[in-house]
Each structure stands twice: as structure tokens, then as C-alpha cells.
PDB file of C-alpha atoms in Angstrom:
ATOM      1  CA  MET A   1      25.228 148.445  70.021  1.00 53.00           C
ATOM      2  CA  LYS A   2      25.268 145.371  69.763  1.00 57.00           C
ATOM      3  CA  ILE A   3      25.654 143.614  73.295  1.00 61.00           C
ATOM      4  CA  VAL A   4      27.291 139.702  72.508  1.00 61.00           C
ATOM      5  CA  LYS A   5      26.915 136.860  75.288  1.00 73.00           C
ATOM      6  CA  HIS A   6      29.736 134.525  75.727  1.00 81.00           C
ATOM      7  CA  TYR A   7      28.557 131.836  77.718  1.00 85.00           C
ATOM      8  CA  SER A   8      30.929 128.808  78.892  1.00 87.00           C
ATOM      9  CA  ASP A   9      31.242 125.905  77.590  1.00 86.00           C
ATOM     10  CA  ASP A  10      30.209 123.950  80.341  1.00 88.00           C
ATOM     11  CA  PHE A  11      26.650 126.071  79.985  1.00 89.00           C
ATOM     12  CA  LYS A  12      27.032 125.024  75.850  1.00 88.00           C
ATOM     13  CA  ARG A  13      26.352 121.502  77.006  1.00 87.00           C
ATOM     14  CA  GLU A  14      23.674 121.538  79.216  1.00 89.00           C
ATOM     15  CA  VAL A  15      21.970 123.347  77.202  1.00 88.00           C
ATOM     16  CA  VAL A  16      22.890 120.971  74.100  1.00 86.00           C
ATOM     17  CA  GLN A  17      21.884 118.323  77.551  1.00 86.00           C
ATOM     18  CA  HIS A  18      18.242 118.958  77.823  1.00 85.00           C
ATOM     19  CA  TYR A  19      17.290 119.554  74.574  1.00 86.00           C
ATOM     20  CA  LEU A  20      19.015 116.174  72.612  1.00 83.00           C
ATOM     21  CA  SER A  21      17.163 115.021  76.264  1.00 82.00           C
ATOM     22  CA  SER A  22      13.318 116.654  76.302  1.00 83.00           C
ATOM     23  CA  ASP A  23      10.949 116.884  73.034  1.00 83.00           C
ATOM     24  CA  ASP A  24      11.842 120.933  73.838  1.00 84.00           C
ATOM     25  CA  SER A  25      11.710 122.578  70.482  1.00 87.00           C
ATOM     26  CA  MET A  26      14.808 124.773  70.137  1.00 86.00           C
ATOM     27  CA  GLN A  27      12.938 128.106  71.035  1.00 88.00           C
ATOM     28  CA  LYS A  28      11.345 126.781  74.385  1.00 90.00           C
ATOM     29  CA  THR A  29      15.134 125.746  74.698  1.00 90.00           C
ATOM     30  CA  ALA A  30      16.330 128.970  74.473  1.00 89.00           C
ATOM     31  CA  ASP A  31      13.995 130.838  76.410  1.00 91.00           C
ATOM     32  CA  LYS A  32      14.327 127.734  78.987  1.00 92.00           C
ATOM     33  CA  PHE A  33      18.106 129.304  79.127  1.00 91.00           C
ATOM     34  CA  LYS A  34      16.050 133.195  78.245  1.00 89.00           C
ATOM     35  CA  LEU A  35      18.918 132.993  75.244  1.00 87.00           C
ATOM     36  CA  ALA A  36      19.013 135.441  73.239  1.00 81.00           C
ATOM     37  CA  VAL A  37      19.299 133.946  69.672  1.00 82.00           C
ATOM     38  CA  HIS A  38      17.714 130.267  69.116  1.00 79.00           C
ATOM     39  CA  ALA A  39      19.512 129.142  66.452  1.00 85.00           C
ATOM     40  CA  SER A  40      23.082 129.494  69.072  1.00 86.00           C
ATOM     41  CA  VAL A  41      21.252 125.621  70.326  1.00 86.00           C
ATOM     42  CA  GLY A  42      21.636 124.313  66.859  1.00 86.00           C
ATOM     43  CA  GLN A  43      25.018 125.463  66.222  1.00 87.00           C
ATOM     44  CA  TRP A  44      26.056 124.126  70.455  1.00 85.00           C
ATOM     45  CA  VAL A  45      23.804 120.912  69.112  1.00 84.00           C
ATOM     46  CA  SER A  46      26.086 120.964  66.091  1.00 83.00           C
ATOM     47  CA  LYS A  47      29.399 121.093  67.914  1.00 83.00           C
ATOM     48  CA  PHE A  48      28.718 119.429  71.015  1.00 79.00           C
ATOM     49  CA  GLY A  49      25.872 117.194  70.182  1.00 74.00           C
ATOM     50  CA  GLY A  50      27.974 114.334  69.485  1.00 73.00           C
ATOM     51  CA  GLU A  51      29.356 114.592  73.162  1.00 69.00           C
ATOM     52  CA  PHE A  52      25.745 112.783  74.315  1.00 66.00           C
ATOM     53  CA  ARG A  53      25.950 109.232  72.741  1.00 60.00           C
ATOM     54  CA  THR A  54      25.053 105.976  74.334  1.00 53.00           C
ATOM     55  CA  PRO A  55      27.515 103.792  75.400  1.00 52.00           C
ATOM     56  CA  VAL A  56      26.409 101.000  73.177  1.00 48.00           C
ATOM     57  CA  MET A  57      26.135 103.720  69.738  1.00 46.00           C
ATOM     58  CA  ASN A  58      29.731 105.107  70.436  1.00 45.00           C
ATOM     59  CA  LYS A  59      31.015 100.502  70.576  1.00 43.00           C
ATOM     60  CA  SER A  60      32.605  99.942  67.092  1.00 49.00           C
ATOM     61  CA  PRO A  61      31.207  97.624  65.442  1.00 51.00           C
ATOM     62  CA  LYS A  62      33.998  94.055  66.310  1.00 52.00           C
ATOM     63  CA  LYS A  63      35.184  92.533  63.493  1.00 53.00           C
ATOM     64  CA  SER A  64      33.444  89.051  62.189  1.00 50.00           C
ATOM     65  CA  LYS A  65      34.573  86.313  61.236  1.00 49.00           C
ATOM     66  CA  THR A  66      32.482  84.697  58.373  1.00 56.00           C
ATOM     67  CA  GLU A  67      32.934  81.026  59.605  1.00 62.00           C
ATOM     68  CA  THR A  68      30.837  79.764  60.982  1.00 66.00           C
ATOM     69  CA  PRO A  69      31.993  78.466  64.218  1.00 71.00           C
ATOM     70  CA  ASP A  70      32.125  74.637  65.395  1.00 80.00           C
ATOM     71  CA  THR A  71      31.475  74.365  68.732  1.00 88.00           C
ATOM     72  CA  HIS A  72      28.557  75.820  71.502  1.00 88.00           C
ATOM     73  CA  HIS A  73      30.377  78.058  73.081  1.00 87.00           C
ATOM     74  CA  GLY A  74      31.651  79.906  69.537  1.00 87.00           C
ATOM     75  CA  MET A  75      27.715  80.526  68.116  1.00 91.00           C
ATOM     76  CA  ALA A  76      26.965  81.643  71.857  1.00 90.00           C
ATOM     77  CA  LYS A  77      29.315  84.060  71.281  1.00 91.00           C
ATOM     78  CA  ARG A  78      28.634  84.900  68.099  1.00 90.00           C
ATOM     79  CA  ILE A  79      24.921  85.215  68.853  1.00 92.00           C
ATOM     80  CA  GLN A  80      25.994  88.105  71.397  1.00 92.00           C
ATOM     81  CA  GLU A  81      28.199  89.693  68.393  1.00 92.00           C
ATOM     82  CA  LEU A  82      24.686  89.705  66.687  1.00 93.00           C
ATOM     83  CA  GLU A  83      22.439  90.781  69.122  1.00 94.00           C
ATOM     84  CA  GLU A  84      24.846  93.799  70.433  1.00 93.00           C
ATOM     85  CA  ALA A  85      25.013  94.744  66.491  1.00 93.00           C
ATOM     86  CA  LEU A  86      21.373  94.849  66.366  1.00 94.00           C
ATOM     87  CA  GLU A  87      20.985  96.891  69.502  1.00 93.00           C
ATOM     88  CA  ARG A  88      23.149 100.004  68.152  1.00 92.00           C
ATOM     89  CA  GLU A  89      21.210  99.715  64.434  1.00 94.00           C
ATOM     90  CA  ARG A  90      17.875 100.132  66.528  1.00 92.00           C
ATOM     91  CA  LEU A  91      19.470 102.453  68.976  1.00 92.00           C
ATOM     92  CA  MET A  92      21.120 104.391  65.500  1.00 91.00           C
ATOM     93  CA  ASN A  93      17.625 103.519  63.557  1.00 92.00           C
ATOM     94  CA  LEU A  94      15.336 105.435  67.017  1.00 91.00           C
ATOM     95  CA  ALA A  95      17.906 108.831  67.310  1.00 90.00           C
ATOM     96  CA  THR A  96      18.127 108.801  63.039  1.00 89.00           C
ATOM     97  CA  ASN A  97      14.293 108.726  63.386  1.00 88.00           C
ATOM     98  CA  LYS A  98      14.373 111.094  66.808  1.00 90.00           C
ATOM     99  CA  MET A  99      16.154 113.839  64.480  1.00 88.00           C
ATOM    100  CA  ILE A 100      14.348 113.698  61.336  1.00 87.00           C
ATOM    101  CA  ASP A 101      10.945 114.598  63.631  1.00 88.00           C
ATOM    102  CA  ILE A 102      12.963 117.286  65.051  1.00 88.00           C
ATOM    103  CA  ALA A 103      14.344 118.747  61.897  1.00 86.00           C
ATOM    104  CA  GLU A 104      10.174 118.815  60.128  1.00 85.00           C
ATOM    105  CA  ARG A 105       8.673 120.021  63.899  1.00 88.00           C
ATOM    106  CA  ASP A 106      11.840 122.951  64.351  1.00 88.00           C
ATOM    107  CA  LEU A 107      12.474 123.887  60.514  1.00 85.00           C
ATOM    108  CA  ASN A 108       8.788 122.854  59.125  1.00 84.00           C
ATOM    109  CA  ILE A 109      10.181 120.934  56.148  1.00 81.00           C
ATOM    110  CA  SER A 110       8.849 117.451  55.292  1.00 83.00           C
ATOM    111  CA  ILE A 111      11.513 114.882  54.751  1.00 82.00           C
ATOM    112  CA  ARG A 112      10.187 111.913  55.130  1.00 80.00           C
ATOM    113  CA  LYS A 113       8.862 110.871  51.312  1.00 74.00           C
ATOM    114  CA  LYS A 114       5.722 110.738  51.158  1.00 71.00           C
ATOM    115  CA  SER A 115       3.704 107.317  50.196  1.00 69.00           C
ATOM    116  CA  GLY A 116       2.590 107.617  45.998  1.00 68.00           C
ATOM    117  CA  ALA A 117       3.970 110.676  45.880  1.00 61.00           C
ATOM    118  CA  LYS A 118       5.864 111.608  41.989  1.00 67.00           C
ATOM    119  CA  GLN A 119       8.304 111.680  41.184  1.00 65.00           C
ATOM    120  CA  SER A 120       9.386 114.886  39.273  1.00 68.00           C
ATOM    121  CA  LYS A 121      11.237 114.356  35.817  1.00 70.00           C
ATOM    122  CA  LYS A 122      14.858 115.817  34.672  1.00 62.00           C
TER     123      LYS A 122
END
């Protein structure tokens, strides 16, 4: 008979937070938290992973005017908006690259295109 363990959502969030904030693989994370099945970590990341985004990443981009601001204050405000948008995009790029690195390491598959790779003909 198979024993099924049920974990609280708080425990699952703790595991997900550890996994996302460390360089540990799913297997190492599962071992650290004494989980019977390391695939649980992946399922929990899918379910709870979005909760661990930083405030900068959660901000929705503000719609900016396409007009050129006429005043010094207007230009300073526009520069600040653009710098915030650039920071959001930089963090999203960093997060995406980290997810690809983790997926390539844990799943042993190549995701990034190799330079000079030949495309298959269809």
C-alpha cells in the first residue's frame, strides 16, 4: 500500500521559496525537505512560484504619452518612467535566464540555440 503525505500550503511555499532563491536542483531541494518525490517541487513551483516575484516585477507598466514633454519637470518624469520600465525588463530578463539555466541543469535538455546550428528543413 502506498503512503500519501499531505503537506500544508505554508510548507509548500517554504519549499518553493528555497528552490527559487537557491541554486539547488529539484532533487537537492526535495532531499533537504525530506520529500519522497522530487517532482513535487516542480508542481509546487508551478502552483506557488508566481507569489515570489519582487515588487518591481509585479508593477504593471504605466501607459506613457507618446508626446514629448515640454517642461523640465515633464522630461524628468518621463526619464524616471523609462528607467523604471528598463529595470523591470532587466529583472524579467534575469529571471528568464535563471529559469532557463535551472531547466537545462535539472532536465538535461538544451534550450538555448547554439550559434551556427543548422535549421532542419521541413
